[in-house]
Amino acid sequence: MNYLLPERLDRLAREYALGTMTGRPKRRFEKLLRDSPQASRAVAAWQERFSVLAAGVPAMQPREQVWNGLEQRLFAPTKPAASRGPLQWLWDLLSVRTLGSALAGIFLCVIVLRSQPGLVGLETPSEALPASYVGLLLDANGKPTVLANSRRHGRQMTVKVLQPVAVPEGKVAQLWAFPAGASAFPVAVLPRLPAVKESVSFTLPDESEKLFSNVGRLAVSIDDAPARPGEAPPPAFALSGHCVKLW
Amino acid sequence: MSQVALRDRSAFERLYRATSAHLLGVAFRILGNRDRAEEVLQEAFMNVWNSAGGYNPGVATPMTWLINIVRNKAIDAVRSGKTERSSTVALDDEGMDVADADGLQPQELLDESLVKVNIDRCMSELNASQRQALALAYYRGMVHTDIAAALNAPLGTAKAWVRRGLDKLKSCLEAAGVTA
């Protein structure tokens, strides 16, 4: 049967768009839709016609929890203790190996991404690594101490503690960013850091992409008070390390 | 929409705020339950975020694209029996409030919509059964057998009513200059 005869196609398209087509005819038509732009156009035309029937449907304000749930499902940072998230391989790597230096980790990221370009776009969204900024911060002895990551278009940053970080009572751990060719700027005060191997998340003042797109280095200083916008960074930092783009 | 395709979260939230009330209304008509309609709405926007790159402005307006996603999900939810639970438990207070405040029947929704796009006079040439069959298919997501049962008519008759309604809708829209 030639489904693409105009009258027949129009009849099928409207039944499909209306939702009255079911079962095997529907599956057959969906196969046709995948292969035939003509069929897709016919369905789209009917969907456009049907959209006028929605004009008289009274609006109904969704409860705020719907949006909150969406944000949680789409943008919430991975909680490594609860489940194996997309960055779990990185957490595991840092937990089971004694990394000699930050460069080793960063080299690994580069190698993985170069040898498996599919990780950054060829898989379906649910399987691909989310585009993220990742910073591995070392202490004064070059020991990996804090791993920070934030989704590229997210506003949440998650910090995993790899080694104890001493923040005396009354002091704050201030995160700084060092963009290429520009002055360093204070990003945020880190929340109270949890125990080793635990993570904590906090909200960034802006989207990661806007904050870190040109940032090559992150650092943490231990200060008496949060830095003010435009304030120059201190001469020394408790932690410092590279910030890399994971995409 | 193009910003959402570029994974712009603030654009995504603006899109949600601008359209979610209307889309929830569409889902609620089909599901008849606010909780399930909100679940469908959330699932639909998950799809929107993940597939906005596939949206083609040359094929459909953004609202048509969104309505289609929500409506298909709501119909799938109805047909997969997800709403069985809600049909066997007592309505809570909120459900009663919604029903009382807005108990429009499919036929009334159809009338409201036709007036808004100014094709009510043209569509009045359909008889009551034809209008009702079209309304049940669109606003309730019913298939022909459901419509036949709801209107106590033979299956062939129900199919003919829907077919006649669709023919008329197309010609009225074309006469009104609403082309698709």
GROMACS .gro file of N, CA, C and O in nm, chain B residues 30 34 41 44 48 55-56 99-100 134-135 139-140 142 147 159 163 180:
model
   72
  277ILE      N    1  -0.696   1.564   3.001
  277ILE     CA    2  -0.687   1.424   2.959
  277ILE      C    3  -0.682   1.331   3.079
  277ILE      O    4  -0.747   1.226   3.081
  281ARG      N    5  -0.490   1.626   3.910
  281ARG     CA    6  -0.383   1.725   3.913
  281ARG      C    7  -0.246   1.662   3.938
  281ARG      O    8  -0.147   1.696   3.872
  288LEU      N    9   0.355   1.677   3.324
  288LEU     CA   10   0.417   1.806   3.289
  288LEU      C   11   0.567   1.802   3.316
  288LEU      O   12   0.648   1.847   3.233
  291ALA      N   13   0.737   1.589   3.064
  291ALA     CA   14   0.739   1.657   2.934
  291ALA      C   15   0.853   1.759   2.929
  291ALA      O   16   0.924   1.769   2.829
  295VAL      N   17   1.172   1.822   2.695
  295VAL     CA   18   1.201   1.950   2.630
  295VAL      C   19   1.348   1.986   2.648
  295VAL      O   20   1.417   2.023   2.552
  302TYR      N   21   1.409   2.056   1.797
  302TYR     CA   22   1.294   2.139   1.760
  302TYR      C   23   1.324   2.214   1.630
  302TYR      O   24   1.430   2.275   1.616
  303ASN      N   25   1.230   2.210   1.538
  303ASN     CA   26   1.248   2.275   1.408
  303ASN      C   27   1.144   2.386   1.392
  303ASN      O   28   1.025   2.357   1.374
  346ALA      N   29  -1.223   2.049   4.038
  346ALA     CA   30  -1.340   2.008   3.961
  346ALA      C   31  -1.452   2.111   3.973
  346ALA      O   32  -1.520   2.142   3.876
  347ASP      N   33  -1.468   2.164   4.094
  347ASP     CA   34  -1.575   2.261   4.113
  347ASP      C   35  -1.548   2.391   4.040
  347ASP      O   36  -1.635   2.451   3.981
  381LEU      N   37  -1.543   1.471   1.831
  381LEU     CA   38  -1.416   1.540   1.812
  381LEU      C   39  -1.361   1.589   1.946
  381LEU      O   40  -1.241   1.576   1.975
  382ALA      N   41  -1.451   1.642   2.029
  382ALA     CA   42  -1.408   1.694   2.159
  382ALA      C   43  -1.353   1.582   2.249
  382ALA      O   44  -1.251   1.600   2.317
  386TYR      N   45  -0.979   1.632   2.371
  386TYR     CA   46  -0.962   1.675   2.511
  386TYR      C   47  -0.950   1.559   2.610
  386TYR      O   48  -0.903   1.578   2.721
  387ARG      N   49  -1.000   1.444   2.572
  387ARG     CA   50  -0.990   1.329   2.662
  387ARG      C   51  -0.889   1.225   2.612
  387ARG      O   52  -0.862   1.129   2.680
  389MET      N   53  -0.940   1.011   2.381
  389MET     CA   54  -1.011   0.884   2.360
  389MET      C   55  -0.987   0.829   2.219
  389MET      O   56  -0.975   0.905   2.123
  394ILE      N   57  -1.487   0.640   2.233
  394ILE     CA   58  -1.587   0.739   2.192
  394ILE      C   59  -1.721   0.671   2.164
  394ILE      O   60  -1.828   0.719   2.206
  406LYS      N   61  -1.648   0.654   1.434
  406LYS     CA   62  -1.537   0.688   1.343
  406LYS      C   63  -1.580   0.793   1.242
  406LYS      O   64  -1.506   0.888   1.212
  410ARG      N   65  -1.429   1.164   1.183
  410ARG     CA   66  -1.379   1.197   1.050
  410ARG      C   67  -1.446   1.324   0.997
  410ARG      O   68  -1.380   1.414   0.946
  427ALA      N   69  -0.193   2.563   0.790
  427ALA     CA   70  -0.093   2.482   0.859
  427ALA      C   71  -0.013   2.405   0.757
  427ALA      O   72  -0.058   2.386   0.646
   0.00000   0.00000   0.00000
